[in-house]
Short mmCIF file of C-alpha atoms in Angstrom, two decimals:
data_model
loop_
_atom_site.label_atom_id
_atom_site.label_comp_id
_atom_site.label_asym_id
_atom_site.label_seq_id
_atom_site.Cartn_x
_atom_site.Cartn_y
_atom_site.Cartn_z
CA MET A 904 0.10 -0.25 -0.07
CA THR A 905 0.84 3.64 -0.75
CA ASP A 906 0.39 6.22 1.88
CA LYS A 907 -1.16 8.62 -1.50
CA LYS A 908 -4.44 9.58 -1.37
CA LEU A 909 -6.75 8.96 -4.53
CA ILE A 910 -9.50 11.17 -6.37
CA GLY A 911 -12.75 9.59 -7.34
CA VAL A 912 -15.06 11.34 -9.70
CA ASP A 913 -18.69 10.50 -10.45
CA LEU A 914 -20.57 11.73 -13.60
CA GLY A 915 -23.51 11.70 -13.84
CA GLY A 916 -25.87 14.23 -16.06
CA THR A 917 -27.55 16.59 -13.31
CA THR A 918 -24.19 16.17 -10.84
CA ILE A 919 -20.84 15.55 -10.68
CA LYS A 920 -19.30 13.99 -7.59
CA PHE A 921 -16.08 14.12 -5.96
CA ALA A 922 -14.66 12.62 -3.12
CA ILE A 923 -10.27 12.70 -1.96
CA LEU A 924 -9.93 9.19 -0.27
CA THR A 925 -7.57 7.55 1.48
CA ASP A 926 -6.25 4.06 -0.10
CA LYS A 927 -7.70 2.21 2.00
CA GLY A 928 -11.30 3.86 0.81
CA GLU A 929 -11.80 6.12 3.30
CA ILE A 930 -13.59 9.22 2.11
CA GLN A 931 -11.90 12.60 3.82
CA GLN A 932 -13.08 15.48 1.91
CA LYS A 933 -16.22 15.23 -1.05
CA TRP A 934 -18.18 17.91 -3.15
CA SER A 935 -20.50 17.91 -6.02
CA ILE A 936 -20.75 20.56 -9.11
CA GLU A 937 -24.06 20.94 -11.56
CA THR A 938 -23.40 19.31 -14.56
CA ASN A 939 -23.36 21.99 -17.36
CA ILE A 940 -24.48 19.82 -20.52
CA LEU A 941 -24.98 23.22 -22.51
CA SER A 942 -22.90 23.61 -25.80
CA ASP A 943 -23.13 19.96 -26.45
CA GLY A 944 -21.14 19.01 -22.88
CA GLN A 945 -17.70 21.36 -23.80
CA LEU A 946 -17.93 22.54 -20.76
CA ILE A 947 -17.91 19.17 -18.40
CA ILE A 948 -14.08 18.53 -19.02
CA PRO A 949 -12.64 21.86 -17.92
CA ASP A 950 -15.50 22.30 -15.30
CA ILE A 951 -14.31 18.56 -13.84
CA ILE A 952 -10.29 19.75 -14.00
CA ASP A 953 -10.91 23.13 -12.30
CA SER A 954 -12.87 21.77 -10.00
CA ILE A 955 -9.59 19.07 -8.73
CA ASN A 956 -7.53 22.29 -8.80
CA HIS A 957 -9.50 23.99 -6.97
CA HIS A 958 -9.82 22.17 -4.25
CA ILE A 959 -6.18 20.58 -4.04
CA ASP A 960 -5.33 24.32 -3.52
CA MET A 961 -7.75 24.94 -0.92
CA TYR A 962 -7.15 22.26 1.47
CA ASP A 963 -3.18 23.01 0.76
CA MET A 964 -2.05 20.02 -1.09
CA SER A 965 -0.05 19.11 -4.24
CA VAL A 966 -0.80 17.21 -6.92
CA ASP A 967 2.27 14.95 -5.85
CA GLN A 968 0.01 13.46 -2.96
CA PHE A 969 -1.87 11.83 -4.90
CA ASP A 970 -1.90 8.39 -7.36
CA GLY A 971 -3.86 9.36 -9.74
CA ILE A 972 -7.71 10.40 -10.60
CA GLY A 973 -10.71 7.86 -11.18
CA LEU A 974 -13.61 8.63 -13.47
CA GLY A 975 -16.63 6.93 -13.91
CA SER A 976 -18.98 8.21 -16.27
CA PRO A 977 -21.75 6.97 -18.59
CA GLY A 978 -21.60 6.08 -22.45
CA THR A 979 -19.58 3.50 -23.83
CA ILE A 980 -15.77 3.84 -23.21
CA ASN A 981 -12.71 3.26 -25.27
CA HIS A 982 -10.30 1.96 -22.51
CA GLU A 983 -7.05 1.88 -24.76
CA LYS A 984 -7.86 5.32 -26.13
CA GLY A 985 -9.43 6.80 -22.60
CA THR A 986 -12.04 7.90 -24.34
CA ILE A 987 -16.21 8.06 -24.17
CA LYS A 988 -18.81 8.37 -27.10
CA GLY A 989 -22.37 7.93 -26.62
CA ALA A 990 -22.99 9.57 -23.35
CA PHE A 991 -26.30 11.25 -24.60
CA ASN A 992 -27.21 12.75 -21.25
CA LEU A 993 -24.50 14.66 -21.20
CA ASN A 994 -24.70 15.89 -24.55
CA TRP A 995 -21.71 13.75 -25.63
CA THR A 996 -22.67 12.59 -28.84
CA ASN A 997 -19.61 12.63 -30.03
CA GLU A 998 -16.24 10.89 -28.49
CA VAL A 999 -14.68 12.96 -26.21
CA TYR A 1000 -10.85 12.45 -24.46
CA PRO A 1001 -11.44 12.79 -20.42
CA VAL A 1002 -8.14 11.36 -19.82
CA ARG A 1003 -5.76 12.99 -22.34
CA ASP A 1004 -7.42 16.35 -20.94
CA ILE A 1005 -7.29 15.68 -17.51
CA GLU A 1006 -4.29 14.50 -17.17
CA LYS A 1007 -2.84 17.47 -19.28
CA GLY A 1008 -5.00 19.71 -17.27
CA THR A 1009 -4.51 18.83 -13.43
CA GLY A 1010 -0.78 16.60 -13.90
CA LEU A 1011 -2.74 13.19 -12.34
CA PRO A 1012 -2.80 9.96 -14.33
CA VAL A 1013 -6.52 9.39 -15.22
CA VAL A 1014 -8.38 6.02 -15.72
CA ILE A 1015 -11.80 5.64 -16.87
CA GLU A 1016 -14.64 3.02 -16.54
CA ASN A 1017 -18.68 2.90 -16.75
CA ASP A 1018 -20.47 4.54 -14.34
CA ALA A 1019 -22.13 1.09 -13.51
CA ASN A 1020 -19.06 -1.08 -13.25
CA VAL A 1021 -17.53 2.16 -10.84
CA ALA A 1022 -20.49 1.47 -8.70
CA ALA A 1023 -20.19 -1.90 -8.62
CA LEU A 1024 -16.39 -1.52 -7.88
CA GLY A 1025 -17.30 0.45 -4.98
CA GLU A 1026 -19.96 -1.83 -3.05
CA ARG A 1027 -17.35 -4.45 -3.44
CA TRP A 1028 -14.33 -2.50 -1.93
CA GLN A 1029 -16.20 -0.26 0.70
CA GLY A 1030 -19.85 -1.90 0.91
CA ALA A 1031 -22.27 -4.99 0.72
CA GLY A 1032 -19.88 -6.67 -1.29
CA ASN A 1033 -17.46 -7.03 1.40
CA ASN A 1034 -14.16 -7.12 -0.43
CA ALA A 1035 -15.17 -10.40 -2.48
CA ASP A 1036 -13.48 -11.63 -5.17
CA ASP A 1037 -16.46 -12.55 -7.15
CA VAL A 1038 -19.56 -10.03 -6.55
CA VAL A 1039 -22.31 -8.78 -9.28
CA PHE A 1040 -23.81 -5.46 -8.72
CA VAL A 1041 -26.95 -4.76 -10.50
CA THR A 1042 -28.70 -0.99 -9.97
CA LEU A 1043 -32.38 -0.65 -10.44
CA GLY A 1044 -32.65 2.95 -11.52
CA THR A 1045 -34.01 4.29 -14.73
CA GLY A 1046 -32.58 1.71 -15.95
CA VAL A 1047 -30.61 -1.65 -14.91
CA GLY A 1048 -26.94 -1.42 -14.92
CA GLY A 1049 -25.14 -3.83 -13.77
CA GLY A 1050 -21.05 -5.04 -12.97
CA ILE A 1051 -19.49 -8.25 -12.05
CA ILE A 1052 -16.40 -8.42 -9.93
CA ALA A 1053 -15.08 -12.48 -10.80
CA ASN A 1054 -11.80 -13.44 -9.53
CA GLY A 1055 -10.96 -9.92 -8.25
CA LYS A 1056 -10.85 -8.30 -11.49
CA LEU A 1057 -13.86 -5.75 -13.48
CA ILE A 1058 -15.23 -7.34 -16.41
CA GLN A 1059 -15.17 -5.17 -19.45
CA GLY A 1060 -15.70 -7.74 -22.02
CA GLN A 1061 -14.49 -7.34 -25.87
CA ASN A 1062 -16.51 -3.66 -26.44
CA GLY A 1063 -16.76 -2.65 -23.36
CA ALA A 1064 -19.89 -3.43 -22.94
CA ALA A 1065 -20.16 -6.69 -20.18
CA GLY A 1066 -22.14 -6.60 -17.50
CA GLU A 1067 -25.33 -4.77 -18.67
CA ILE A 1068 -27.45 -7.04 -16.64
CA GLY A 1069 -30.66 -4.58 -18.01
CA HIS A 1070 -30.44 -6.34 -21.79
CA VAL A 1071 -30.64 -9.83 -20.32
CA THR A 1072 -34.34 -11.21 -22.21
CA VAL A 1073 -36.96 -11.87 -19.72
CA ASP A 1074 -39.64 -12.12 -22.00
CA PRO A 1075 -39.08 -12.06 -26.33
CA ASN A 1076 -42.40 -10.71 -26.88
CA GLY A 1077 -42.65 -8.56 -23.93
CA PHE A 1078 -41.99 -4.82 -24.23
CA MET A 1079 -39.85 -2.62 -26.46
CA CYS A 1080 -36.92 -1.86 -24.70
CA THR A 1081 -34.90 1.30 -26.11
CA CYS A 1082 -31.93 -1.02 -27.43
CA GLY A 1083 -34.17 -2.53 -29.89
CA LYS A 1084 -34.71 -5.80 -28.36
CA ARG A 1085 -37.68 -7.04 -26.62
CA GLY A 1086 -38.18 -8.47 -23.08
CA CYS A 1087 -35.00 -7.28 -22.04
CA LEU A 1088 -35.11 -7.03 -17.84
CA GLU A 1089 -34.93 -2.45 -17.96
CA THR A 1090 -38.28 -2.72 -19.48
CA ILE A 1091 -39.49 -4.65 -15.85
CA ALA A 1092 -37.49 -3.66 -13.10
CA SER A 1093 -36.44 -0.50 -13.74
CA ALA A 1094 -38.25 2.77 -12.14
CA THR A 1095 -39.57 3.12 -15.54
CA GLY A 1096 -40.15 -0.21 -16.34
CA ILE A 1097 -42.32 -1.14 -13.18
CA VAL A 1098 -45.00 1.87 -13.95
CA ARG A 1099 -44.73 0.57 -17.46
CA VAL A 1100 -46.02 -2.72 -15.71
CA ALA A 1101 -48.13 -1.36 -13.37
CA ARG A 1102 -50.07 0.73 -16.23
CA ASP A 1103 -50.18 -2.59 -18.34
CA ARG A 1104 -51.19 -4.87 -15.69
CA ALA A 1105 -54.41 -2.30 -14.63
CA SER A 1106 -55.41 -2.24 -18.07
CA GLU A 1107 -56.66 -5.38 -17.66
CA TYR A 1108 -57.70 -5.50 -14.16
CA ALA A 1109 -60.91 -4.92 -12.93
CA GLY A 1110 -60.71 -5.92 -8.91
CA ASN A 1111 -60.54 -3.37 -6.42
CA SER A 1112 -57.43 -1.58 -6.03
CA GLU A 1113 -55.86 1.93 -5.30
CA LEU A 1114 -53.26 1.30 -7.28
CA LYS A 1115 -56.01 1.00 -10.26
CA ALA A 1116 -58.47 4.13 -9.17
CA MET A 1117 -54.64 6.13 -9.39
CA LEU A 1118 -53.77 5.13 -13.30
CA ASP A 1119 -57.77 5.23 -14.21
CA ASP A 1120 -57.77 8.99 -12.79
CA GLY A 1121 -54.77 9.59 -14.84
CA GLN A 1122 -52.43 10.94 -12.01
CA ASP A 1123 -48.67 10.28 -12.69
CA ILE A 1124 -46.97 7.06 -10.63
CA SER A 1125 -43.83 6.32 -9.17
CA ALA A 1126 -42.01 2.87 -8.89
CA LYS A 1127 -42.20 3.85 -4.87
CA ASP A 1128 -46.08 3.81 -5.36
CA VAL A 1129 -46.26 0.90 -6.49
CA PHE A 1130 -44.52 -0.23 -3.86
CA ASP A 1131 -46.08 1.24 -1.37
CA LEU A 1132 -49.31 -0.06 -2.31
CA ALA A 1133 -47.80 -3.76 -2.57
CA LYS A 1134 -46.72 -3.61 0.99
CA LYS A 1135 -50.69 -2.18 2.35
CA ASP A 1136 -51.42 -4.94 0.20
CA ASP A 1137 -53.02 -3.86 -2.95
CA ASP A 1138 -53.97 -6.71 -5.31
CA LEU A 1139 -53.00 -4.89 -8.93
CA ALA A 1140 -49.95 -3.44 -6.83
CA MET A 1141 -49.12 -6.88 -5.33
CA MET A 1142 -49.34 -8.74 -9.23
CA VAL A 1143 -46.92 -5.98 -10.36
CA VAL A 1144 -44.50 -6.00 -7.34
CA ASP A 1145 -43.93 -10.17 -7.98
CA TYR A 1146 -44.23 -9.95 -11.31
CA VAL A 1147 -41.17 -7.49 -11.13
CA CYS A 1148 -39.60 -9.65 -8.59
CA ASP A 1149 -39.55 -12.61 -10.02
CA SER A 1150 -38.17 -11.56 -13.19
CA LEU A 1151 -35.27 -9.98 -11.40
CA GLY A 1152 -35.15 -13.16 -9.41
CA PHE A 1153 -35.21 -15.35 -12.29
CA VAL A 1154 -32.23 -13.17 -14.11
CA LEU A 1155 -30.08 -13.06 -11.27
CA GLY A 1156 -30.80 -16.75 -10.64
CA ASN A 1157 -28.83 -17.59 -14.09
CA ILE A 1158 -26.08 -14.74 -13.49
CA ALA A 1159 -25.21 -16.91 -9.95
CA ASN A 1160 -25.31 -20.28 -11.94
CA THR A 1161 -23.30 -18.60 -14.33
CA LEU A 1162 -20.77 -16.70 -11.72
CA ASN A 1163 -21.05 -18.55 -8.79
CA PRO A 1164 -20.42 -14.75 -7.03
CA LYS A 1165 -20.02 -14.73 -3.54
CA PHE A 1166 -22.87 -11.87 -3.34
CA VAL A 1167 -25.35 -10.03 -5.34
CA VAL A 1168 -26.12 -7.22 -4.46
CA ILE A 1169 -29.09 -4.73 -5.43
CA GLY A 1170 -28.18 -0.75 -5.43
CA GLY A 1171 -30.03 2.07 -6.95
CA GLY A 1172 -33.42 3.86 -6.67
CA VAL A 1173 -35.54 0.71 -6.36
CA SER A 1174 -33.78 -0.86 -3.51
CA ALA A 1175 -35.04 1.84 -1.56
CA ALA A 1176 -37.81 -0.96 -1.39
CA GLY A 1177 -35.89 -2.53 1.76
CA ASP A 1178 -36.29 -6.18 3.08
CA PHE A 1179 -39.84 -6.08 1.20
CA LEU A 1180 -38.00 -6.07 -2.38
CA LEU A 1181 -35.06 -8.07 -0.72
CA ASN A 1182 -37.16 -11.40 0.18
CA LYS A 1183 -39.15 -11.68 -2.86
CA VAL A 1184 -36.18 -11.18 -5.16
CA ASP A 1185 -34.29 -13.35 -2.99
CA LYS A 1186 -37.41 -16.19 -3.21
CA ALA A 1187 -37.14 -16.26 -7.04
CA MET A 1188 -33.28 -16.64 -7.29
CA ARG A 1189 -33.07 -18.84 -5.43
CA LYS A 1190 -36.22 -21.13 -7.34
CA ASN A 1191 -33.67 -20.49 -10.50
CA GLU A 1192 -30.45 -21.73 -8.72
CA PHE A 1193 -29.15 -25.24 -8.61
CA ALA A 1194 -28.16 -26.74 -4.62
CA THR A 1195 -24.65 -25.31 -5.33
CA ILE A 1196 -25.19 -22.00 -5.99
CA LYS A 1197 -28.09 -21.84 -3.30
CA ASP A 1198 -25.35 -22.64 -0.53
CA SER A 1199 -22.53 -20.32 -1.74
CA THR A 1200 -24.16 -17.10 -3.10
CA GLU A 1201 -26.02 -14.41 -0.86
CA LEU A 1202 -28.31 -11.67 -2.63
CA ARG A 1203 -27.84 -8.77 -0.73
CA LEU A 1204 -28.63 -4.58 -0.82
CA ALA A 1205 -26.66 -1.94 -1.56
CA SER A 1206 -24.71 -0.15 1.46
CA LEU A 1207 -23.21 2.91 0.03
CA GLY A 1208 -26.14 4.70 -1.80
CA ASN A 1209 -24.56 7.50 -3.92
CA GLY A 1210 -21.22 7.35 -2.46
CA ALA A 1211 -20.31 3.99 -4.42
CA GLY A 1212 -19.63 5.67 -7.10
CA VAL A 1213 -16.83 7.86 -6.19
CA ILE A 1214 -15.32 4.95 -4.00
CA GLY A 1215 -15.40 2.91 -6.65
CA ALA A 1216 -13.99 5.37 -9.10
CA ALA A 1217 -10.93 5.93 -6.98
CA SER A 1218 -10.51 2.26 -6.18
CA LEU A 1219 -9.82 2.31 -10.45
CA ILE A 1220 -5.86 3.49 -9.39
CA LYS A 1221 -5.89 2.05 -5.91
CA VAL A 1222 -2.40 0.62 -5.31
CA ASP A 1223 -2.59 -2.40 -3.83
#
């Protein structure tokens, strides 16, 4: 280990989160700035550089006290070129060069990775993954993302697209996904997918249900509304939640059969449903696992919340 510090950057469509950490993963300073996506996102990288330099000065530190900067970002990562492409929520339609530009602007080495992957690394290092060598992470937010650590290494894949758990097919004849396929897990278990399932089921439901009444009244609902009503035994909400959890458990069970991880970790906004979600998914997951996997793989809720990204990003450049 080195006693030098790490900088983690979690780049999102609304905010950019920063943290200075020890080499053991302890956050010493953290801050955030607004993500300025104007002018095709051309101001984002200069803003990151300025913010890092400003805070190093503000904390009376110097560049030689750091091992480097880890950056988690949406979009397609080219690890060899150090580029990001297709991060549409950042207005980055063309290829950008964060490694080259941030290294030049700060004087520190930079490593970049997909945002879901860095969240997986964060949960593995300091969160529910308990620093195990084999961890699968799935994040249930606006979409469904994922990250896979096997034998202590992040699995990136030939084109950097490994761990896209959200695009595992659950129902080949199901809802159309933004990726162009049908029946992806993302169309069912994401926050937007849960609402979509609720609307679909409500159209054929004739019983007594508060959720049905809300939808028939034209009210906007959220995934949280669905889970809250299910916890109150609303019949339609329970049908939706059971389908969502069965689908997620089906996918996670088969991933567990393939990889035999020590932990499968569920994070993202939908995971705020807590043990109510966890217990239902665990039951469905175990139904789809064979005996050896049932005995050796444990399903857990993520524990780091919004901190997973900066911690995982920093872990990209930690020196063992």
